[in-house]
């Protein structure tokens, strides 16, 4: 069986290139399936969440996480009641955290602000510095998105089963090792 796979790969040129193409096609198929699943489930999603693009969802959850983490570092003040968290994160920090250019982050923040999910504040000490802070609606949406995503991942992992999850973990660790070595293994 292994010989058959090897010969079919070798017959089509560079085996590494063929494996990469196959992996790429597999990943695209998985992503298409996930997208279709999300579209099917949109009936379950509150109207407000359905109006958010994936990039907006990711940014909102990240911003809320950063604000909460920052509040915890400041001594946990106000973390029980998110309405009391009054310190936002800088737009430059958001750009670094999401690994996006500032020119990409600005329209993303504009969209979230227009939807009432976050607000921008200038710091009194330095009016050039802008901080981003979730609104109450933003905190609620981020909590909802985080719980929904955890539920979906949990369902998927249960469906995969213990053996497939162990293999998936092994493969992800291998990918991390590859990239952490600069692609030179």
XYZ file of N, CA and C in Angstrom:
555
model
N 0.838 -1.203 0.000
C 0.000 0.000 0.000
C 0.868 1.246 0.000
N 1.892 1.266 0.871
C 2.778 2.422 0.940
C 3.508 2.603 -0.382
N 3.930 1.462 -1.053
C 4.616 1.562 -2.338
C 3.716 2.202 -3.379
N 2.428 1.826 -3.357
C 1.485 2.387 -4.324
C 1.382 3.897 -4.131
N 1.281 4.335 -2.870
C 1.179 5.766 -2.603
C 2.440 6.482 -3.046
N 3.610 5.890 -2.729
C 4.870 6.521 -3.100
C 5.023 6.631 -4.605
N 4.652 5.554 -5.349
C 4.827 5.597 -6.794
C 3.865 6.571 -7.442
N 2.664 6.707 -6.899
C 1.727 7.664 -7.480
C 2.193 9.086 -7.230
N 2.826 9.309 -6.100
C 3.352 10.635 -5.804
C 4.552 10.925 -6.681
N 5.463 9.943 -6.820
C 6.658 10.159 -7.615
C 6.318 10.329 -9.081
N 5.294 9.648 -9.532
C 4.912 9.744 -10.934
C 4.426 11.120 -11.326
N 4.064 11.933 -10.366
C 3.529 13.257 -10.689
C 4.545 14.363 -10.432
N 5.819 14.034 -10.325
C 6.832 15.073 -10.164
C 7.397 15.075 -8.765
N 7.734 16.248 -8.278
C 8.339 16.433 -6.965
C 7.374 15.965 -5.881
N 7.791 14.957 -5.082
C 6.892 14.389 -4.076
C 6.539 15.407 -2.994
N 7.504 16.254 -2.598
C 7.218 17.272 -1.582
C 6.152 18.241 -2.089
N 6.289 18.636 -3.346
C 5.320 19.559 -3.947
C 3.941 18.918 -4.009
N 3.882 17.624 -4.356
C 2.610 16.925 -4.442
C 1.964 16.818 -3.065
N 2.754 16.478 -2.057
C 2.213 16.404 -0.700
C 1.678 17.766 -0.254
N 2.406 18.823 -0.564
C 1.946 20.160 -0.191
C 0.645 20.506 -0.908
N 0.544 20.131 -2.176
C -0.680 20.386 -2.930
C -1.842 19.615 -2.326
N -1.594 18.328 -1.996
C -2.647 17.513 -1.398
C -3.078 18.072 -0.042
N -2.097 18.469 0.762
C -2.411 19.042 2.071
C -3.190 20.337 1.911
N -2.762 21.167 0.974
C -3.447 22.431 0.714
C -4.895 22.190 0.297
N -5.108 21.240 -0.608
C -6.468 20.925 -1.055
C -7.319 20.383 0.081
N -6.711 19.544 0.927
C -7.424 19.002 2.076
C -7.844 20.128 3.022
N -6.910 21.033 3.305
C -7.214 22.139 4.218
C -8.293 23.042 3.638
N -8.242 23.298 2.340
C -9.280 24.119 1.713
C -10.643 23.438 1.802
N -10.653 22.120 1.646
C -11.900 21.369 1.779
C -12.468 21.474 3.181
N -11.591 21.367 4.169
C -12.027 21.490 5.565
C -12.586 22.889 5.806
N -11.886 23.899 5.311
C -12.360 25.273 5.501
C -13.707 25.506 4.825
N -13.886 24.939 3.629
C -15.179 25.068 2.949
C -16.289 24.412 3.784
N -15.978 23.237 4.339
C -16.965 22.531 5.165
C -17.324 23.337 6.399
N -16.316 23.919 7.036
C -16.553 24.742 8.215
C -17.420 25.941 7.844
N -17.097 26.578 6.735
C -17.878 27.736 6.297
C -19.334 27.337 6.053
N -19.558 26.192 5.393
C -20.915 25.724 5.143
C -21.634 25.420 6.453
N -20.907 24.835 7.410
C -21.483 24.531 8.712
C -21.922 25.808 9.414
N -21.062 26.809 9.377
C -21.390 28.086 10.015
C -22.615 28.701 9.335
N -22.658 28.641 8.012
C -23.800 29.207 7.304
C -25.096 28.488 7.663
N -25.028 27.158 7.826
C -26.214 26.392 8.217
C -26.679 26.778 9.614
N -25.713 27.047 10.487
C -26.033 27.342 11.882
C -26.418 28.798 12.119
N -26.325 29.642 11.114
C -26.593 31.064 11.331
C -27.981 31.303 11.882
N -28.903 30.373 11.640
C -30.230 30.500 12.211
C -30.194 30.467 13.734
N -29.155 29.820 14.303
C -29.012 29.733 15.754
C -28.344 30.980 16.329
N -27.679 31.735 15.494
C -26.883 32.870 15.949
C -27.775 34.105 16.076
N -27.643 34.834 17.184
C -28.416 36.075 17.295
C -28.111 37.018 16.131
N -29.064 37.827 15.775
C -28.916 38.721 14.624
C -27.627 39.529 14.658
N -27.267 40.041 15.813
C -26.068 40.878 15.922
C -24.798 40.103 15.568
N -24.687 38.865 16.024
C -23.493 38.058 15.726
C -23.430 37.730 14.243
N -24.579 37.500 13.633
C -24.613 37.175 12.211
C -24.158 38.354 11.358
N -24.248 39.554 11.900
C -23.843 40.748 11.150
C -22.341 40.998 11.187
N -21.631 40.239 12.004
C -20.186 40.436 12.132
C -19.428 39.539 11.170
N -18.467 40.120 10.474
C -17.560 39.322 9.657
C -16.634 38.545 10.593
N -16.031 37.491 10.061
C -15.136 36.676 10.880
C -14.001 37.523 11.451
N -13.441 38.418 10.656
C -12.344 39.271 11.128
C -12.797 40.185 12.262
N -14.043 40.645 12.205
C -14.577 41.489 13.276
C -14.777 40.666 14.558
N -15.256 39.439 14.398
C -15.429 38.560 15.558
C -14.084 38.303 16.228
N -13.090 37.960 15.417
C -11.754 37.665 15.940
C -11.173 38.874 16.654
N -11.297 40.042 16.048
C -10.761 41.266 16.646
C -11.464 41.587 17.958
N -12.783 41.479 17.987
C -13.536 41.797 19.202
C -13.143 40.875 20.356
N -13.065 39.583 20.087
C -12.684 38.633 21.139
C -11.268 38.931 21.628
N -10.361 39.241 20.698
C -8.974 39.554 21.076
C -8.897 40.834 21.903
N -9.621 41.854 21.513
C -9.613 43.128 22.239
C -10.150 42.931 23.653
N -11.259 42.209 23.778
C -11.824 41.946 25.109
C -10.839 41.154 25.960
N -10.205 40.166 25.356
C -9.218 39.372 26.078
C -8.051 40.216 26.560
N -7.570 41.113 25.704
C -6.449 41.993 26.069
C -6.839 42.944 27.195
N -8.050 43.511 27.122
C -8.514 44.431 28.173
C -8.655 43.699 29.506
N -9.200 42.503 29.464
C -9.376 41.713 30.685
C -8.022 41.328 31.272
N -7.114 40.897 30.417
C -5.769 40.522 30.874
C -5.055 41.720 31.494
N -5.200 42.862 30.871
C -4.577 44.087 31.383
C -5.152 44.461 32.740
N -6.468 44.318 32.890
C -7.111 44.630 34.175
C -6.629 43.669 35.255
N -6.446 42.413 34.902
C -5.948 41.431 35.867
C -4.522 41.765 36.296
N -3.701 42.199 35.353
C -2.325 42.576 35.668
C -2.270 43.796 36.576
N -3.297 44.644 36.474
C -3.359 45.853 37.290
C -3.914 45.549 38.679
N -4.015 44.278 39.013
C -4.477 43.908 40.349
C -5.886 43.371 40.384
N -6.439 43.031 39.212
C -7.772 42.448 39.169
C -8.888 43.433 39.412
N -8.556 44.709 39.481
C -9.560 45.729 39.753
C -10.615 45.759 38.647
N -11.855 45.522 39.037
C -12.953 45.636 38.093
C -13.182 44.437 37.199
N -12.439 43.364 37.389
C -12.599 42.238 36.480
C -13.869 41.430 36.749
N -14.432 41.546 37.946
C -15.670 40.839 38.233
C -16.818 41.465 37.442
N -16.798 42.774 37.339
C -17.813 43.511 36.595
C -17.112 44.206 35.425
N -17.318 43.709 34.245
C -16.601 44.236 33.078
C -16.932 45.697 32.790
N -18.086 46.160 33.286
C -18.433 47.574 33.107
C -17.455 48.487 33.842
N -16.774 47.936 34.847
C -15.832 48.732 35.626
C -14.431 48.757 35.027
N -14.190 47.958 33.990
C -12.887 47.997 33.318
C -12.875 49.242 32.455
N -12.037 50.181 32.838
C -12.049 51.467 32.132
C -10.741 51.762 31.410
N -9.900 50.760 31.294
C -8.644 50.954 30.590
C -8.643 50.109 29.330
N -8.525 50.755 28.195
C -8.533 50.042 26.925
C -7.138 49.660 26.489
N -7.045 49.181 25.260
C -5.756 48.824 24.680
C -5.474 49.760 23.506
N -4.210 50.019 23.292
C -3.812 50.895 22.196
C -4.035 50.203 20.860
N -4.323 51.012 19.857
C -4.531 50.451 18.523
C -3.256 49.775 18.014
N -2.105 50.287 18.387
C -0.841 49.661 17.961
C -0.706 48.266 18.564
N -1.175 48.095 19.797
C -1.128 46.789 20.448
C -2.065 45.815 19.742
N -3.230 46.294 19.332
C -4.183 45.460 18.595
C -3.557 45.007 17.278
N -2.912 45.932 16.611
C -2.243 45.627 15.352
C -1.197 44.538 15.542
N -0.394 44.662 16.595
C 0.640 43.658 16.889
C 0.012 42.320 17.283
N -1.011 42.360 18.125
C -1.647 41.139 18.618
C -2.289 40.349 17.480
N -2.969 41.053 16.585
C -3.656 40.387 15.475
C -2.743 40.172 14.274
N -1.505 40.691 14.374
C -0.530 40.594 13.283
C -1.094 41.197 11.995
N -1.654 42.405 12.147
C -2.227 43.126 11.020
C -1.601 44.508 10.922
N -1.518 45.006 9.714
C -1.006 46.361 9.498
C -1.988 47.359 10.114
N -1.470 48.470 10.644
C -2.373 49.488 11.205
C -3.439 49.945 10.206
N -3.087 49.985 8.931
C -4.059 50.404 7.909
C -5.195 49.392 7.758
N -4.981 48.166 8.181
C -6.028 47.135 8.161
C -6.852 47.191 9.437
N -6.210 47.528 10.542
C -6.895 47.553 11.835
C -7.895 48.711 11.909
N -7.546 49.848 11.359
C -8.412 51.032 11.461
C -9.819 50.782 10.919
N -9.987 50.266 9.682
C -11.361 50.016 9.220
C -12.078 48.932 10.027
N -11.319 47.984 10.548
C -11.892 46.940 11.391
C -12.470 47.562 12.666
N -11.700 48.449 13.282
C -12.169 49.133 14.489
C -13.335 50.063 14.175
N -13.278 50.721 13.012
C -14.393 51.578 12.587
C -15.686 50.781 12.520
N -15.614 49.587 11.910
C -16.807 48.752 11.762
C -17.350 48.333 13.126
N -16.462 47.931 14.032
C -16.900 47.510 15.369
C -17.472 48.688 16.161
N -16.881 49.850 15.986
C -17.385 51.040 16.665
C -18.756 51.427 16.111
N -18.929 51.361 14.804
C -20.219 51.687 14.178
C -21.326 50.735 14.609
N -20.954 49.523 14.979
C -21.932 48.538 15.438
C -22.157 48.620 16.944
N -21.507 49.584 17.592
C -21.708 49.804 19.024
C -21.013 48.793 19.912
N -19.972 48.113 19.392
C -19.307 47.073 20.160
C -18.047 47.554 20.864
N -17.523 48.675 20.443
C -16.368 49.245 21.128
C -16.371 50.749 20.956
N -15.548 51.375 21.765
C -15.380 52.824 21.664
C -13.902 53.148 21.727
N -13.562 54.284 21.150
C -12.183 54.760 21.199
C -12.139 55.930 22.169
N -11.059 55.958 22.939
C -10.865 57.060 23.887
C -9.456 57.596 23.746
N -9.338 58.893 23.841
C -8.010 59.509 23.862
C -7.576 59.637 25.320
N -6.299 59.441 25.552
C -5.748 59.545 26.900
C -5.503 61.023 27.201
N -5.944 61.459 28.381
C -5.815 62.872 28.747
C -4.366 63.337 28.770
N -3.473 62.466 29.252
C -2.064 62.836 29.373
C -1.393 63.020 28.011
N -1.857 62.281 27.023
C -1.277 62.360 25.688
C -2.392 62.150 24.668
N -2.934 63.221 24.154
C -4.099 63.176 23.268
C -3.835 62.423 21.960
N -2.562 62.169 21.652
C -2.243 61.424 20.430
C -2.537 59.939 20.589
N -2.552 59.458 21.827
C -2.744 58.029 22.096
C -4.235 57.713 22.157
N -4.616 56.708 21.373
C -6.008 56.261 21.350
C -6.080 54.863 21.938
N -7.009 54.700 22.873
C -7.259 53.380 23.439
C -8.612 52.884 22.962
N -8.706 51.577 22.805
C -9.941 50.933 22.374
C -10.488 50.138 23.546
N -11.763 50.310 23.805
C -12.405 49.656 24.941
C -13.766 49.105 24.500
N -14.059 47.844 24.817
C -15.371 47.279 24.465
C -16.494 47.972 25.237
N -17.628 48.092 24.603
C -18.834 48.564 25.283
C -19.468 47.363 25.983
N -20.507 47.603 26.741
C -21.218 46.491 27.397
C -21.689 45.499 26.331
N -22.231 46.021 25.250
C -22.684 45.173 24.141
C -21.504 44.385 23.553
N -20.340 45.008 23.477
C -19.144 44.341 22.974
C -18.701 43.194 23.866
N -18.710 43.432 25.191
C -18.351 42.374 26.145
C -19.302 41.193 26.007
N -20.599 41.487 25.911
C -21.606 40.427 25.799
C -21.414 39.624 24.512
N -21.147 40.339 23.405
C -20.947 39.664 22.128
C -19.692 38.786 22.169
N -18.614 39.296 22.752
C -17.361 38.527 22.838
C -17.567 37.272 23.691
N -18.301 37.409 24.806
C -18.585 36.240 25.647
C -19.387 35.202 24.869
N -20.399 35.679 24.147
C -21.217 34.778 23.337
C -20.360 34.060 22.281
N -19.531 34.814 21.567
C -18.701 34.234 20.510
C -17.713 33.218 21.073
N -17.115 33.546 22.204
C -16.146 32.647 22.832
C -16.829 31.327 23.237
N -17.997 31.423 23.861
C -18.726 30.216 24.279
C -19.181 29.397 23.069
N -19.665 30.078 22.040
C -20.111 29.375 20.831
C -18.946 28.634 20.177
N -17.792 29.292 20.086
C -16.627 28.663 19.466
C -16.128 27.473 20.287
N -16.122 27.623 21.611
C -15.710 26.511 22.471
C -16.653 25.318 22.301
N -17.944 25.596 22.186
C -18.929 24.524 22.001
C -18.691 23.807 20.675
N -18.459 24.558 19.619
C -18.228 23.953 18.303
C -16.963 23.109 18.289
N -15.907 23.618 18.904
C -14.650 22.864 18.950
C -14.838 21.596 19.769
N -15.525 21.712 20.884
C -15.782 20.548 21.733
C -16.583 19.493 20.973
N -17.612 19.923 20.266
C -18.421 18.992 19.472
C -17.567 18.296 18.416
N -16.701 19.056 17.743
C -15.857 18.497 16.699
C -14.881 17.478 17.286
N -14.265 17.816 18.423
C -13.302 16.907 19.046
C -13.981 15.629 19.531
N -15.186 15.749 20.064
C -15.945 14.552 20.475
C -16.241 13.692 19.257
N -16.607 14.328 18.166
C -16.903 13.593 16.941
C -15.659 12.886 16.401
N -14.512 13.552 16.473
C -13.275 12.940 15.990
C -12.885 11.711 16.804
N -13.074 11.771 18.098
C -12.692 10.654 18.959
C -11.264 10.805 19.456
N -10.940 9.981 20.437
C -9.655 10.105 21.126
C -8.457 9.856 20.206
N -8.512 8.815 19.381
C -7.368 8.493 18.515
C -7.100 9.591 17.491
N -8.150 10.060 16.831
C -7.964 11.115 15.832
C -7.507 12.422 16.478
N -8.008 12.725 17.668
C -7.569 13.932 18.383
C -6.088 13.838 18.723
N -5.651 12.645 19.142
C -4.229 12.455 19.466
C -3.376 12.660 18.212
N -3.838 12.153 17.073
C -3.094 12.336 15.823
C -3.089 13.801 15.395
N -4.226 14.457 15.539
C -4.308 15.873 15.186
C -3.348 16.698 16.030
N -3.307 16.414 17.320
C -2.393 17.106 18.223
C -0.949 16.857 17.817
N -0.630 15.589 17.496
C 0.726 15.241 17.072
C 1.116 16.014 15.809
N 0.190 16.110 14.867
C 0.468 16.825 13.612
C 0.658 18.314 13.870
N -0.197 18.895 14.697
C -0.046 20.326 15.006
C 1.280 20.605 15.705
N 1.670 19.719 16.621
C 2.968 19.895 17.288
C 4.101 19.827 16.281
N 3.971 18.943 15.313
C 4.988 18.802 14.274
C 5.059 20.076 13.417
N 3.915 20.642 13.084
C 3.867 21.882 12.308
C 4.509 23.017 13.095
N 4.194 23.098 14.382
C 4.784 24.134 15.235
C 6.297 23.975 15.287
N 6.759 22.745 15.421
C 8.203 22.479 15.442
C 8.852 22.926 14.146
N 8.203 22.636 13.035
C 8.728 23.033 11.728
C 8.867 24.552 11.635
N 7.802 25.262 11.972
C 7.830 26.713 11.838
C 8.718 27.379 12.886
N 8.768 26.800 14.077
C 9.611 27.404 15.126
C 11.090 27.216 14.808
N 11.415 26.255 13.951
C 12.805 26.058 13.552
C 13.138 26.867 12.303
N 12.232 27.712 11.881
C 12.450 28.529 10.689
C 12.317 27.708 9.413
N 11.621 26.605 9.470
C 11.406 25.769 8.293
C 12.622 24.906 7.957
N 13.562 24.827 8.903
C 14.753 24.024 8.643
C 14.832 22.908 9.677
N 14.357 21.746 9.316
C 14.404 20.616 10.240
C 15.402 19.598 9.727
